[in-house]
CSV table of C-alpha atoms in Angstrom, one decimal:
chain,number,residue,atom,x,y,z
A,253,UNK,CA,-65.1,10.4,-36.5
A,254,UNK,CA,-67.4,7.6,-38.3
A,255,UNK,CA,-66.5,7.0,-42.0
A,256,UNK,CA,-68.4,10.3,-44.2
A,257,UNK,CA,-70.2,9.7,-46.8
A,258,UNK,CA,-71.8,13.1,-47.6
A,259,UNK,CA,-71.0,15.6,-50.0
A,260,UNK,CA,-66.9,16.6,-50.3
A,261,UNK,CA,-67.6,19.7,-50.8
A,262,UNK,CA,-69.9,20.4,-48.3
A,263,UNK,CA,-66.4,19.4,-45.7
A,264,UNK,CA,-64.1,22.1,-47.5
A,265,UNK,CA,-67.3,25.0,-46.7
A,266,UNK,CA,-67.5,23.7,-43.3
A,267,UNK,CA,-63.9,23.8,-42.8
A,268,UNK,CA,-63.1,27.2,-44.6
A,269,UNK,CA,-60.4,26.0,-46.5
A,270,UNK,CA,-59.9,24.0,-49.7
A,271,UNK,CA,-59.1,20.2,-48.5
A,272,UNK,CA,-58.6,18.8,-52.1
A,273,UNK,CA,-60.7,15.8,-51.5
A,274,UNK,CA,-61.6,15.4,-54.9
A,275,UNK,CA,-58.5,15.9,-56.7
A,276,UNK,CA,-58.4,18.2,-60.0
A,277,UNK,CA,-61.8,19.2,-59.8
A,278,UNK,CA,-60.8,21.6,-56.7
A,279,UNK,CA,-58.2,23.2,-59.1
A,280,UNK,CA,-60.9,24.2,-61.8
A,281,UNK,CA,-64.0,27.3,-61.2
A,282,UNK,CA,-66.4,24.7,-61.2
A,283,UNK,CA,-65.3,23.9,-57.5
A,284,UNK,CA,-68.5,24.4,-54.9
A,285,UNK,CA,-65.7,26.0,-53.1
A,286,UNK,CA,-65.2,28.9,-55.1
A,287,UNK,CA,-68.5,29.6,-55.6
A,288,UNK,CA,-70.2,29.1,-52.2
A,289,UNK,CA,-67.2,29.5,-49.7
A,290,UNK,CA,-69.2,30.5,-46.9
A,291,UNK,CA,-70.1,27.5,-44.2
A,292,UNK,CA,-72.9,24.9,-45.7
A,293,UNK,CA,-76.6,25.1,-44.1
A,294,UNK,CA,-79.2,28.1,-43.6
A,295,UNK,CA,-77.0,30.1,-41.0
A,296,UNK,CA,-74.0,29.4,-43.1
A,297,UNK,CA,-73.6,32.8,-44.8
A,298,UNK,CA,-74.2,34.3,-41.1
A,299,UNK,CA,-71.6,36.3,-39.0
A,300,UNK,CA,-69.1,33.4,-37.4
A,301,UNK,CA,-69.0,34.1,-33.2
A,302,UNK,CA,-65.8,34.3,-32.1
A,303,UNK,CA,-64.5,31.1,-31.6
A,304,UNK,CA,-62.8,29.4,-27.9
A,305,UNK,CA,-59.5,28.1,-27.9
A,306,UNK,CA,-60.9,25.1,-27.7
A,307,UNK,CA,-62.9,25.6,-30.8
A,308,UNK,CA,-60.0,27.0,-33.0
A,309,UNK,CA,-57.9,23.6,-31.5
A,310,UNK,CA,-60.8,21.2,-32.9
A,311,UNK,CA,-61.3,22.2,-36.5
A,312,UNK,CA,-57.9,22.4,-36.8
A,313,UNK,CA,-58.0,18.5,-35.4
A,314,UNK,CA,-61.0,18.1,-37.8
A,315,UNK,CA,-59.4,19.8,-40.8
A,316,UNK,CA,-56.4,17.5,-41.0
A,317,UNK,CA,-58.3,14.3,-40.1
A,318,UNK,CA,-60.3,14.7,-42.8
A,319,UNK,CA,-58.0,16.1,-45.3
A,320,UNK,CA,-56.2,12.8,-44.6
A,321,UNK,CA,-59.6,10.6,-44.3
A,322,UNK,CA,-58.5,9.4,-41.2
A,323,UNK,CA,-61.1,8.6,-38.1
A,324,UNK,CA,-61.5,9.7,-34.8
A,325,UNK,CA,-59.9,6.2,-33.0
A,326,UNK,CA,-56.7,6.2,-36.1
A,327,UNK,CA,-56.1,10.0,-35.2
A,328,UNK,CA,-55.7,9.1,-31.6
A,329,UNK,CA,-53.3,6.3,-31.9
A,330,UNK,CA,-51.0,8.6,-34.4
A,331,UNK,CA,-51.7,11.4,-31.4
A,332,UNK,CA,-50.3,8.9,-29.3
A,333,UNK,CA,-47.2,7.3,-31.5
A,334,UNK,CA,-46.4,10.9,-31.9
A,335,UNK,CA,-45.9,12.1,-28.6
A,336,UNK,CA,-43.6,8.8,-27.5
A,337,UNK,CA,-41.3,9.4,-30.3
A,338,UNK,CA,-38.7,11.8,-30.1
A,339,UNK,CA,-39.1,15.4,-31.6
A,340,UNK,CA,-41.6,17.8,-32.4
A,341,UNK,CA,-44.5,16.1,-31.9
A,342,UNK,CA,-46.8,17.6,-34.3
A,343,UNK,CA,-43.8,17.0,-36.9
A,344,UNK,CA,-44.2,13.4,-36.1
A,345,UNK,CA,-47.6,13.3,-36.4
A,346,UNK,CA,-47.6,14.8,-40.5
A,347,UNK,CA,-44.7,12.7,-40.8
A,348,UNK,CA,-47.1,9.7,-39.9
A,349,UNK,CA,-50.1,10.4,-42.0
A,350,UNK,CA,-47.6,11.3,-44.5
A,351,UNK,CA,-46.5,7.4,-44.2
A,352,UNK,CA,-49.9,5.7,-44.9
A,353,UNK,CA,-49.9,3.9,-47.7
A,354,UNK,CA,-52.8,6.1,-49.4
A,355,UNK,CA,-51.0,9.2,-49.0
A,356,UNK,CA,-48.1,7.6,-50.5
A,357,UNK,CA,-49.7,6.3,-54.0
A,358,UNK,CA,-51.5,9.9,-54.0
A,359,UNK,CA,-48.1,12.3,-53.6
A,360,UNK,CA,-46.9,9.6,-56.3
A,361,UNK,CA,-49.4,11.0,-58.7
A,362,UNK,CA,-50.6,7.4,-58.8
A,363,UNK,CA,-54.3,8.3,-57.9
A,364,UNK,CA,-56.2,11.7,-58.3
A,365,UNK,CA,-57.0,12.3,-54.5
A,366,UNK,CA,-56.6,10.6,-51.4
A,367,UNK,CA,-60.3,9.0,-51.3
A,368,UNK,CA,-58.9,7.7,-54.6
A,369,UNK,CA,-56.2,6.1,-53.9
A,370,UNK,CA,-57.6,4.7,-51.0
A,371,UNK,CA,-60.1,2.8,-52.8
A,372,UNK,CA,-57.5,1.5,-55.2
A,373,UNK,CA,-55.4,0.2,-52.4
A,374,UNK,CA,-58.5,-1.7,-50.7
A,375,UNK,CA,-58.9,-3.0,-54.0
A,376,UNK,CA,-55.2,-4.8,-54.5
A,377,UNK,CA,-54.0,-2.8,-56.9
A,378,UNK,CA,-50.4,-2.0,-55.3
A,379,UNK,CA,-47.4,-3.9,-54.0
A,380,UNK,CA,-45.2,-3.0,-51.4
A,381,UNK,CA,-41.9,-4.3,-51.6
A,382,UNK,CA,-43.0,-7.0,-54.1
A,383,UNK,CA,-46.1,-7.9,-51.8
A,384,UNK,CA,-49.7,-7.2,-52.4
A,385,UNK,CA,-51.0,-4.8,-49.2
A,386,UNK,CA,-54.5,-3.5,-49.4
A,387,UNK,CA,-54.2,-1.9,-46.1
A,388,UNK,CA,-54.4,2.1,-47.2
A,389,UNK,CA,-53.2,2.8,-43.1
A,390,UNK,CA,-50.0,0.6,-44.1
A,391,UNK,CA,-46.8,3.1,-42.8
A,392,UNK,CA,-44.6,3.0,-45.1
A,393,UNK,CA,-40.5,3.5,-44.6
A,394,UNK,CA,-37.5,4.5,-46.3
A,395,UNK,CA,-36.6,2.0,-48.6
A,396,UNK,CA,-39.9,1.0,-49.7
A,397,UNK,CA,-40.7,0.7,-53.0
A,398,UNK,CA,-44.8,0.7,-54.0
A,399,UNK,CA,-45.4,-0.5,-57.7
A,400,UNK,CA,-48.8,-1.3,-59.3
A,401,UNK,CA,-49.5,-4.8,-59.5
A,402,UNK,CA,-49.3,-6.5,-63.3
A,403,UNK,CA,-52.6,-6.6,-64.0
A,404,UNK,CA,-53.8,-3.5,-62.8
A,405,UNK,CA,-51.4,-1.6,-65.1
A,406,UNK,CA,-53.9,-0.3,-68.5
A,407,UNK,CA,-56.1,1.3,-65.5
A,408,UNK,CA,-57.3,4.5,-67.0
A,409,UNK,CA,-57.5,6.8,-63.4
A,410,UNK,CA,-53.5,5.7,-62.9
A,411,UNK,CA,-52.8,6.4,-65.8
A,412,UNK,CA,-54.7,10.0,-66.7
A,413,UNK,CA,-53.6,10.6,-62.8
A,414,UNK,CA,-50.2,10.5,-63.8
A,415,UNK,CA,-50.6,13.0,-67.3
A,416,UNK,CA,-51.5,15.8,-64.8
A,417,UNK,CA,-48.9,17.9,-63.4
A,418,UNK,CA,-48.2,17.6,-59.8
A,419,UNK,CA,-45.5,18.6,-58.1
A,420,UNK,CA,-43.0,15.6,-56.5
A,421,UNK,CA,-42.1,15.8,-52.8
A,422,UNK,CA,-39.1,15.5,-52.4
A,423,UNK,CA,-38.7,12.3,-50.1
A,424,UNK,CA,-40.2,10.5,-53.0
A,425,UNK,CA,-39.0,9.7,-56.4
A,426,UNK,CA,-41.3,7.6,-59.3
A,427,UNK,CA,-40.9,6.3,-62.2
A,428,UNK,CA,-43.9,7.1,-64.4
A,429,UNK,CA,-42.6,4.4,-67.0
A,430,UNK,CA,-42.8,1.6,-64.8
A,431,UNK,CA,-45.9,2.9,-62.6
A,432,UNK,CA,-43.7,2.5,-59.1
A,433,UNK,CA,-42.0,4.9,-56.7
A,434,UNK,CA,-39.7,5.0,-54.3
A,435,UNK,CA,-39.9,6.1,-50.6
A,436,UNK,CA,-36.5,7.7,-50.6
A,437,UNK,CA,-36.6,9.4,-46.9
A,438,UNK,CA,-38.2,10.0,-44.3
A,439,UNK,CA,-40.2,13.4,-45.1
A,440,UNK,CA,-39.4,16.9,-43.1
A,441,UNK,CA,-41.8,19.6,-42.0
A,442,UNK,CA,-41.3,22.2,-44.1
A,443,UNK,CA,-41.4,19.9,-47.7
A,444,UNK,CA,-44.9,18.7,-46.4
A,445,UNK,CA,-47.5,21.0,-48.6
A,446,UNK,CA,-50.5,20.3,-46.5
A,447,UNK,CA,-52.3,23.4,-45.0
A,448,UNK,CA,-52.0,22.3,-41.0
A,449,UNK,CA,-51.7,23.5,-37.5
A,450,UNK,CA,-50.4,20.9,-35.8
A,451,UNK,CA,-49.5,22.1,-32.9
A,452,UNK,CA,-53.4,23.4,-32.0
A,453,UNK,CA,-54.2,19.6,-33.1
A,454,UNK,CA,-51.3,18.4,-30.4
A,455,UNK,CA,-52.9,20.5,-27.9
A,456,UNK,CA,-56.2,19.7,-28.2
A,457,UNK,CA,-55.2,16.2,-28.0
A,458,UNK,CA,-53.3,17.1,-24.9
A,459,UNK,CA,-56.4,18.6,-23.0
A,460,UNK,CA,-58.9,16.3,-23.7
């Protein structure tokens, strides 16, 4: 899957499902979501066919990769990782997109969305461990401690990212006074608030 550069939106209608790609505005009425949640394009209001297994197994591979951003070649490598490991494979695959660096500074409250804190990675704005990484792929591990660089610190979208409630997972701790966090474990299945199948996403991995 090349890099998208289309409409948000227009990804959450084709998926059926809110994705919260662009942060807070999903939350509010104004969402395209809430008022058009029918699939984009002319046909898009139209009566869905009943769907193949194969079907029902790729947009739930499409739904996650783009929930997390990541591309078609990145989703096969963290297919792969995940079935060599030991354990519930689709677990291990969450528990790796939960590692990325981007999804890190984003459950931190450090960045609105995911395409947020992406960009702020690319653009040095976070340490890990003391060192600069600009890598939003980066896995992270227990132990790790992600901080905002010194002179990135008075940045307004950290900072009114942070005012907003969101709730904490609980493998991660921060500490809102000194803009850093903590990767304090490594995460389990059932804290892990993204809406996924994983297993249909294993299996259409495993067929294909």
């Amino acid at each position: 899957m090349s890099r998208y550069t289309g409409p948000n939106c227009r990804l959450c209608r084709r998926e059926g499902a809110k994705l919260f790609l662009k942060g807070e505005r999903c939350t509010l009425e104004k969402c395209a979501f809430e008022r058009r949640s029918y699939g984009p394009g002319q046909h898009g209001q139209g009566m869905r066919r009943k769907q193949s297994e194969y079907s029902v197994q790729l947009r739930a591979k499409q739904k996650l990769a783009r929930i997390y951003g990541v591309r078609e070649g990145q989703f096969r490598k963290y297919y792969r990782e995940s079935t060599r490991v030991p354990g519930v494979s689709g677990d291990n695959l969450l528990r790796l997109l939960e590692s990325r660096l981007d999804s890190i500074v984003y459950r931190l409250g450090l960045a609105p969305s995911r395409k947020a804190a992406r960009q702020l990675v690319r653009h040095n704005h976070f340490t890990v461990n003391g060192r600069r990484v600009n890598i939003p792929s980066y896995l992270t591990s227990p132990g790790d401690v992600v901080a905002v660089v010194e002179a990135s610190r008075k940045l307004e979208i950290i900072h009114e990212s942070l005012r907003r409630s969101r709730e904490l997972v609980p493998w991660l701790s921060v500490d809102k006074a000194n803009l850093t966090g903590t990767v304090v474990e490594r995460c389990n299945r059932e804290d892990i608030p993204t809406p996924a199948e994983e297993q249909l996403v294993i299996e259409f991995y495993s067929r294909v």
